[in-house]
PDB file of C-alpha atoms in Angstrom:
ATOM      1  CA  THR A   1     131.275 102.125 103.488  1.00 52.00           C
ATOM      2  CA  GLN A   2     128.498 104.077 101.785  1.00 61.00           C
ATOM      3  CA  LEU A   3     128.930 104.318  98.023  1.00 80.00           C
ATOM      4  CA  LEU A   4     127.333 107.763  98.024  1.00 90.00           C
ATOM      5  CA  GLU A   5     128.360 110.056 100.864  1.00 92.00           C
ATOM      6  CA  GLN A   6     125.898 112.838 101.526  1.00 95.00           C
ATOM      7  CA  SER A   7     126.632 115.875 103.687  1.00 96.00           C
ATOM      8  CA  PRO A   8     125.630 117.406 105.895  1.00 96.00           C
ATOM      9  CA  GLN A   9     123.457 114.816 107.572  1.00 94.00           C
ATOM     10  CA  PHE A  10     121.405 117.421 109.433  1.00 96.00           C
ATOM     11  CA  LEU A  11     120.922 121.092 108.620  1.00 97.00           C
ATOM     12  CA  SER A  12     118.811 123.633 110.457  1.00 97.00           C
ATOM     13  CA  ILE A  13     118.663 127.156 109.056  1.00 97.00           C
ATOM     14  CA  GLN A  14     116.557 130.294 109.187  1.00 97.00           C
ATOM     15  CA  GLU A  15     114.114 131.232 106.473  1.00 98.00           C
ATOM     16  CA  GLY A  16     115.817 133.253 103.747  1.00 97.00           C
ATOM     17  CA  GLU A  17     119.253 131.658 104.107  1.00 98.00           C
ATOM     18  CA  ASN A  18     121.017 129.758 101.356  1.00 98.00           C
ATOM     19  CA  LEU A  19     122.330 126.214 101.677  1.00 98.00           C
ATOM     20  CA  THR A  20     124.174 123.541  99.751  1.00 98.00           C
ATOM     21  CA  VAL A  21     123.948 119.773 100.117  1.00 98.00           C
ATOM     22  CA  TYR A  22     126.710 117.587  98.741  1.00 97.00           C
ATOM     23  CA  CYS A  23     126.688 114.077  97.370  1.00 97.00           C
ATOM     24  CA  ASN A  24     130.112 112.517  96.751  1.00 95.00           C
ATOM     25  CA  SER A  25     131.448 109.199  95.569  1.00 93.00           C
ATOM     26  CA  SER A  26     134.623 107.592  94.326  1.00 90.00           C
ATOM     27  CA  SER A  27     132.546 105.784  91.692  1.00 90.00           C
ATOM     28  CA  VAL A  28     131.259 107.082  88.391  1.00 92.00           C
ATOM     29  CA  PHE A  29     127.501 107.279  87.929  1.00 92.00           C
ATOM     30  CA  SER A  30     125.621 107.105  84.645  1.00 89.00           C
ATOM     31  CA  SER A  31     122.903 109.289  86.150  1.00 89.00           C
ATOM     32  CA  LEU A  32     122.043 110.818  89.453  1.00 92.00           C
ATOM     33  CA  GLN A  33     118.719 111.780  90.943  1.00 94.00           C
ATOM     34  CA  TRP A  34     117.709 114.068  93.801  1.00 96.00           C
ATOM     35  CA  TYR A  35     114.608 113.307  95.826  1.00 96.00           C
ATOM     36  CA  ARG A  36     112.766 115.118  98.605  1.00 96.00           C
ATOM     37  CA  GLN A  37     110.800 113.152 101.162  1.00 95.00           C
ATOM     38  CA  GLU A  38     108.361 114.369 103.783  1.00 93.00           C
ATOM     39  CA  PRO A  39     107.480 112.320 106.884  1.00 89.00           C
ATOM     40  CA  GLY A  40     105.151 109.420 106.159  1.00 90.00           C
ATOM     41  CA  GLU A  41     105.434 109.797 102.405  1.00 93.00           C
ATOM     42  CA  GLY A  42     107.531 108.317  99.630  1.00 94.00           C
ATOM     43  CA  PRO A  43     110.423 110.219  98.039  1.00 94.00           C
ATOM     44  CA  VAL A  44     109.447 112.608  95.252  1.00 94.00           C
ATOM     45  CA  LEU A  45     111.793 112.980  92.307  1.00 93.00           C
ATOM     46  CA  LEU A  46     113.119 116.538  91.950  1.00 95.00           C
ATOM     47  CA  VAL A  47     115.617 116.190  89.115  1.00 94.00           C
ATOM     48  CA  THR A  48     117.765 113.778  87.130  1.00 93.00           C
ATOM     49  CA  VAL A  49     121.218 114.744  85.878  1.00 94.00           C
ATOM     50  CA  VAL A  50     123.018 112.636  83.323  1.00 92.00           C
ATOM     51  CA  THR A  51     125.765 114.718  81.720  1.00 93.00           C
ATOM     52  CA  GLY A  52     129.037 115.580  83.458  1.00 95.00           C
ATOM     53  CA  GLY A  53     129.083 119.301  84.322  1.00 96.00           C
ATOM     54  CA  GLU A  54     125.346 119.603  83.871  1.00 96.00           C
ATOM     55  CA  VAL A  55     123.504 122.294  85.824  1.00 97.00           C
ATOM     56  CA  LYS A  56     119.744 122.233  86.214  1.00 97.00           C
ATOM     57  CA  LYS A  57     117.585 124.843  87.880  1.00 97.00           C
ATOM     58  CA  LEU A  58     114.187 124.277  89.414  1.00 94.00           C
ATOM     59  CA  LYS A  59     112.924 127.621  90.763  1.00 95.00           C
ATOM     60  CA  ARG A  60     115.113 128.262  93.845  1.00 97.00           C
ATOM     61  CA  LEU A  61     116.895 124.893  93.563  1.00 97.00           C
ATOM     62  CA  THR A  62     120.078 124.465  91.525  1.00 98.00           C
ATOM     63  CA  PHE A  63     121.481 121.008  90.862  1.00 97.00           C
ATOM     64  CA  GLN A  64     124.949 120.323  89.546  1.00 97.00           C
ATOM     65  CA  PHE A  65     126.552 117.111  88.332  1.00 97.00           C
ATOM     66  CA  GLY A  66     130.336 116.983  88.606  1.00 96.00           C
ATOM     67  CA  ASP A  67     132.446 116.893  85.458  1.00 96.00           C
ATOM     68  CA  ALA A  68     133.634 113.376  86.294  1.00 95.00           C
ATOM     69  CA  ARG A  69     130.095 112.245  87.221  1.00 94.00           C
ATOM     70  CA  LYS A  70     131.236 111.238  90.692  1.00 94.00           C
ATOM     71  CA  ASP A  71     129.581 113.992  92.685  1.00 95.00           C
ATOM     72  CA  SER A  72     126.600 116.293  92.748  1.00 97.00           C
ATOM     73  CA  SER A  73     125.308 119.236  94.717  1.00 97.00           C
ATOM     74  CA  LEU A  74     121.966 120.788  95.500  1.00 98.00           C
ATOM     75  CA  HIS A  75     121.866 124.499  96.275  1.00 98.00           C
ATOM     76  CA  ILE A  76     118.746 126.153  97.666  1.00 98.00           C
ATOM     77  CA  THR A  77     118.454 129.918  97.540  1.00 98.00           C
ATOM     78  CA  ALA A  78     116.354 131.837 100.063  1.00 98.00           C
ATOM     79  CA  ALA A  79     115.119 128.723 101.829  1.00 97.00           C
ATOM     80  CA  GLN A  80     111.515 128.602 102.975  1.00 97.00           C
ATOM     81  CA  PRO A  81     109.828 126.488 105.686  1.00 96.00           C
ATOM     82  CA  GLY A  82     108.155 124.524 102.892  1.00 95.00           C
ATOM     83  CA  ASP A  83     111.603 123.284 101.837  1.00 96.00           C
ATOM     84  CA  THR A  84     111.856 121.300 105.078  1.00 96.00           C
ATOM     85  CA  GLY A  85     112.300 117.591 104.416  1.00 95.00           C
ATOM     86  CA  LEU A  86     114.718 114.741 103.866  1.00 95.00           C
ATOM     87  CA  TYR A  87     116.788 115.257 100.726  1.00 97.00           C
ATOM     88  CA  LEU A  88     118.205 112.133  99.131  1.00 95.00           C
ATOM     89  CA  CYS A  89     120.638 111.762  96.308  1.00 95.00           C
ATOM     90  CA  ALA A  90     120.606 108.496  94.429  1.00 93.00           C
ATOM     91  CA  GLY A  91     122.437 107.234  91.426  1.00 90.00           C
ATOM     92  CA  THR A  92     123.020 104.393  89.052  1.00 85.00           C
ATOM     93  CA  PRO A  93     126.682 103.342  89.194  1.00 82.00           C
ATOM     94  CA  LEU A  94     128.260 102.882  85.795  1.00 80.00           C
ATOM     95  CA  SER A  95     129.459  99.440  86.827  1.00 75.00           C
ATOM     96  CA  GLY A  96     126.199  98.258  88.385  1.00 67.00           C
ATOM     97  CA  SER A  97     122.716  97.294  87.306  1.00 65.00           C
ATOM     98  CA  ALA A  98     121.177  99.846  84.981  1.00 60.00           C
ATOM     99  CA  ARG A  99     117.973  99.851  86.988  1.00 69.00           C
ATOM    100  CA  GLN A 100     119.103  99.699  90.592  1.00 78.00           C
ATOM    101  CA  LEU A 101     119.600 102.922  92.524  1.00 85.00           C
ATOM    102  CA  THR A 102     122.224 103.509  95.181  1.00 87.00           C
ATOM    103  CA  PHE A 103     121.101 105.993  97.805  1.00 90.00           C
ATOM    104  CA  GLY A 104     123.027 108.526  99.792  1.00 92.00           C
ATOM    105  CA  SER A 105     122.552 108.689 103.545  1.00 91.00           C
ATOM    106  CA  GLY A 106     120.204 111.668 103.296  1.00 93.00           C
ATOM    107  CA  THR A 107     120.180 115.254 104.538  1.00 95.00           C
ATOM    108  CA  GLN A 108     117.468 116.256 106.975  1.00 95.00           C
ATOM    109  CA  LEU A 109     116.780 119.941 106.313  1.00 96.00           C
ATOM    110  CA  THR A 110     114.771 122.085 108.693  1.00 97.00           C
ATOM    111  CA  VAL A 111     113.966 125.664 107.713  1.00 97.00           C
ATOM    112  CA  LEU A 112     112.794 127.736 110.640  1.00 97.00           C
ATOM    113  CA  PRO A 113     110.348 130.608 110.091  1.00 95.00           C
TER     114      PRO A 113
ATOM    115  CA  GLY B   1     105.382 112.392  86.449  1.00 62.00           C
ATOM    116  CA  ALA B   2     104.832 108.690  86.707  1.00 68.00           C
ATOM    117  CA  VAL B   3     102.533 107.460  89.451  1.00 90.00           C
ATOM    118  CA  VAL B   4     103.143 104.527  91.726  1.00 95.00           C
ATOM    119  CA  SER B   5     100.572 103.572  94.327  1.00 95.00           C
ATOM    120  CA  GLN B   6     100.827 101.437  97.435  1.00 97.00           C
ATOM    121  CA  HIS B   7      98.171  99.749  99.490  1.00 96.00           C
ATOM    122  CA  PRO B   8      97.573  99.832 102.362  1.00 97.00           C
ATOM    123  CA  SER B   9      99.117 103.084 103.538  1.00 96.00           C
ATOM    124  CA  ARG B  10      99.033 101.917 107.148  1.00 97.00           C
ATOM    125  CA  VAL B  11      98.570  98.499 108.684  1.00 97.00           C
ATOM    126  CA  ILE B  12      98.658  97.222 112.235  1.00 97.00           C
ATOM    127  CA  CYS B  13      98.903  93.488 112.750  1.00 96.00           C
ATOM    128  CA  LYS B  14      99.512  91.074 115.578  1.00 96.00           C
ATOM    129  CA  SER B  15     102.775  89.255 115.998  1.00 97.00           C
ATOM    130  CA  GLY B  16     102.812  85.983 114.062  1.00 97.00           C
ATOM    131  CA  THR B  17     100.399  87.037 111.332  1.00 97.00           C
ATOM    132  CA  SER B  18     101.235  87.825 107.710  1.00 97.00           C
ATOM    133  CA  VAL B  19     100.718  91.108 105.915  1.00 97.00           C
ATOM    134  CA  LYS B  20     100.566  91.768 102.179  1.00 97.00           C
ATOM    135  CA  ILE B  21     101.527  95.116 100.675  1.00 98.00           C
ATOM    136  CA  GLU B  22     100.675  95.951  97.059  1.00 97.00           C
ATOM    137  CA  CYS B  23     102.634  98.203  94.738  1.00 97.00           C
ATOM    138  CA  ARG B  24     101.121  99.315  91.444  1.00 96.00           C
ATOM    139  CA  SER B  25     102.437 101.396  88.568  1.00 94.00           C
ATOM    140  CA  LEU B  26      99.357 103.329  87.487  1.00 92.00           C
ATOM    141  CA  ASP B  27     100.245 104.823  84.132  1.00 88.00           C
ATOM    142  CA  PHE B  28     103.149 102.736  82.884  1.00 90.00           C
ATOM    143  CA  GLN B  29     104.370  99.176  82.804  1.00 91.00           C
ATOM    144  CA  ALA B  30     107.271  98.153  84.993  1.00 88.00           C
ATOM    145  CA  THR B  31     109.188  94.932  84.429  1.00 87.00           C
ATOM    146  CA  THR B  32     111.239  95.763  87.492  1.00 91.00           C
ATOM    147  CA  MET B  33     110.083  97.118  90.830  1.00 94.00           C
ATOM    148  CA  PHE B  34     112.045  97.622  94.015  1.00 95.00           C
ATOM    149  CA  TRP B  35     111.168  97.224  97.672  1.00 96.00           C
ATOM    150  CA  TYR B  36     112.823  99.385 100.307  1.00 96.00           C
ATOM    151  CA  ARG B  37     112.673  99.632 104.044  1.00 96.00           C
ATOM    152  CA  GLN B  38     113.209 102.894 105.866  1.00 94.00           C
ATOM    153  CA  PHE B  39     113.759 103.691 109.530  1.00 90.00           C
ATOM    154  CA  PRO B  40     112.948 107.145 110.955  1.00 85.00           C
ATOM    155  CA  LYS B  41     115.181 109.977 109.713  1.00 80.00           C
ATOM    156  CA  GLN B  42     117.296 107.500 107.718  1.00 86.00           C
ATOM    157  CA  SER B  43     117.807 106.786 104.065  1.00 89.00           C
ATOM    158  CA  LEU B  44     116.198 103.962 102.134  1.00 91.00           C
ATOM    159  CA  MET B  45     117.554 100.423 102.388  1.00 92.00           C
ATOM    160  CA  LEU B  46     117.009  98.255  99.339  1.00 92.00           C
ATOM    161  CA  MET B  47     115.484  94.922 100.324  1.00 95.00           C
ATOM    162  CA  ALA B  48     114.878  93.257  96.985  1.00 94.00           C
ATOM    163  CA  THR B  49     114.388  93.693  93.277  1.00 93.00           C
ATOM    164  CA  SER B  50     111.101  92.369  91.960  1.00 92.00           C
ATOM    165  CA  ASN B  51     111.201  91.009  88.415  1.00 88.00           C
ATOM    166  CA  GLU B  52     108.052  90.400  86.397  1.00 88.00           C
ATOM    167  CA  GLY B  53     107.694  86.738  85.569  1.00 85.00           C
ATOM    168  CA  SER B  54     110.731  85.568  87.499  1.00 87.00           C
ATOM    169  CA  LYS B  55     112.083  85.280  91.017  1.00 90.00           C
ATOM    170  CA  ALA B  56     112.953  88.338  93.034  1.00 92.00           C
ATOM    171  CA  THR B  57     116.551  89.198  93.810  1.00 92.00           C
ATOM    172  CA  TYR B  58     117.168  89.791  97.501  1.00 95.00           C
ATOM    173  CA  GLU B  59     119.858  91.949  99.059  1.00 92.00           C
ATOM    174  CA  GLN B  60     122.306  90.415 101.467  1.00 92.00           C
ATOM    175  CA  GLY B  61     120.786  89.914 104.895  1.00 93.00           C
ATOM    176  CA  VAL B  62     117.171  89.977 103.735  1.00 94.00           C
ATOM    177  CA  GLU B  63     115.347  86.693 104.384  1.00 94.00           C
ATOM    178  CA  LYS B  64     113.545  85.658 101.225  1.00 92.00           C
ATOM    179  CA  ASP B  65     111.282  83.252 103.113  1.00 94.00           C
ATOM    180  CA  LYS B  66     110.165  86.027 105.414  1.00 96.00           C
ATOM    181  CA  PHE B  67     109.683  88.734 102.803  1.00 97.00           C
ATOM    182  CA  LEU B  68     107.866  87.055  99.924  1.00 96.00           C
ATOM    183  CA  ILE B  69     107.761  89.006  96.688  1.00 95.00           C
ATOM    184  CA  ASN B  70     105.487  88.299  93.762  1.00 92.00           C
ATOM    185  CA  HIS B  71     105.527  90.289  90.519  1.00 91.00           C
ATOM    186  CA  ALA B  72     102.693  88.676  88.620  1.00 83.00           C
ATOM    187  CA  SER B  73     102.005  91.423  86.106  1.00 90.00           C
ATOM    188  CA  LEU B  74     103.699  94.436  84.538  1.00 91.00           C
ATOM    189  CA  THR B  75     101.862  96.791  86.884  1.00 93.00           C
ATOM    190  CA  LEU B  76     101.724  94.925  90.187  1.00 95.00           C
ATOM    191  CA  SER B  77     104.251  93.676  92.709  1.00 95.00           C
ATOM    192  CA  THR B  78     103.379  92.435  96.181  1.00 96.00           C
ATOM    193  CA  LEU B  79     105.462  92.096  99.329  1.00 97.00           C
ATOM    194  CA  THR B  80     104.216  89.708 101.992  1.00 97.00           C
ATOM    195  CA  VAL B  81     105.759  89.921 105.437  1.00 97.00           C
ATOM    196  CA  THR B  82     105.257  86.444 106.852  1.00 97.00           C
ATOM    197  CA  SER B  83     105.049  85.660 110.565  1.00 96.00           C
ATOM    198  CA  ALA B  84     105.570  89.318 111.383  1.00 96.00           C
ATOM    199  CA  HIS B  85     107.367  90.329 114.573  1.00 96.00           C
ATOM    200  CA  PRO B  86     107.619  93.741 116.261  1.00 95.00           C
ATOM    201  CA  GLU B  87     111.105  94.234 114.806  1.00 95.00           C
ATOM    202  CA  ASP B  88     109.525  94.124 111.328  1.00 96.00           C
ATOM    203  CA  SER B  89     107.695  97.352 112.138  1.00 96.00           C
ATOM    204  CA  SER B  90     108.927  99.898 109.653  1.00 95.00           C
ATOM    205  CA  PHE B  91     108.092 102.079 106.666  1.00 97.00           C
ATOM    206  CA  TYR B  92     108.101 100.002 103.472  1.00 97.00           C
ATOM    207  CA  ILE B  93     108.366 101.780 100.133  1.00 97.00           C
ATOM    208  CA  CYS B  94     108.219 100.413  96.621  1.00 97.00           C
ATOM    209  CA  SER B  95     109.442 101.982  93.419  1.00 95.00           C
ATOM    210  CA  ALA B  96     109.345 101.327  89.707  1.00 93.00           C
ATOM    211  CA  ASN B  97     111.608 102.317  86.853  1.00 85.00           C
ATOM    212  CA  ARG B  98     110.362 104.408  83.991  1.00 83.00           C
ATOM    213  CA  GLY B  99     113.298 104.784  81.657  1.00 77.00           C
ATOM    214  CA  TYR B 100     116.291 105.615  83.819  1.00 73.00           C
ATOM    215  CA  GLU B 101     114.223 107.378  86.464  1.00 81.00           C
ATOM    216  CA  GLN B 102     112.771 105.663  89.490  1.00 86.00           C
ATOM    217  CA  TYR B 103     109.405 106.671  90.914  1.00 91.00           C
ATOM    218  CA  PHE B 104     108.323 105.844  94.437  1.00 94.00           C
ATOM    219  CA  GLY B 105     105.083 104.845  96.019  1.00 96.00           C
ATOM    220  CA  PRO B 106     103.763 106.728  99.050  1.00 95.00           C
ATOM    221  CA  GLY B 107     104.915 104.021 101.437  1.00 96.00           C
ATOM    222  CA  THR B 108     103.247 101.647 103.894  1.00 97.00           C
ATOM    223  CA  ARG B 109     103.652 102.061 107.631  1.00 97.00           C
ATOM    224  CA  LEU B 110     103.648  98.596 109.203  1.00 97.00           C
ATOM    225  CA  THR B 111     103.225  98.265 112.950  1.00 97.00           C
ATOM    226  CA  VAL B 112     103.429  94.809 114.497  1.00 97.00           C
ATOM    227  CA  THR B 113     102.072  94.559 118.025  1.00 96.00           C
TER     228      THR B 113
END
């Protein structure tokens, strides 16, 4: 059983559409990160959320951390082909090592022109 | 953001040989680094935690004698794949903690023929 469940696993949309990716767990996380990865490259950190209920915006991307710090979402407005990539949520469980990340299963996003 | 480098970016080796992959934190010191393995279109799988000055901690199912990890300094960790076989072909990624955020290297594509 995956500690962090990410959905959807695959998403293919047209340019200009909006989308939301979810990251859910039954465990509490002290912090949660979102990464974007392109083929043949390492994941690039997009944002870190640490406070329950926190909302962070990065241009067209909006990240939210659940009040109970068990879930998070990534919303992209007016998606562009350049947003195509593998989106990964990852977090540090409250009960685990402070340095080790637990990864979600990933969401492969394809934005068609 | 913090920079983590990996070398080489791609390597092709013959079955039975050993391959060393380097991971460096370029602008910060990292007492802990992590090694991941990733298959196409999938999330990252943690292989081991590399600790500066002490033995690495391996995840369940990862052979420590096959994947040798050395963390000799605060900016360098190495992963050596010993007696490589075709099934070891994969994308290997390292990361390092800076505070509570984890930064990833660009990855190394290993192909064993």
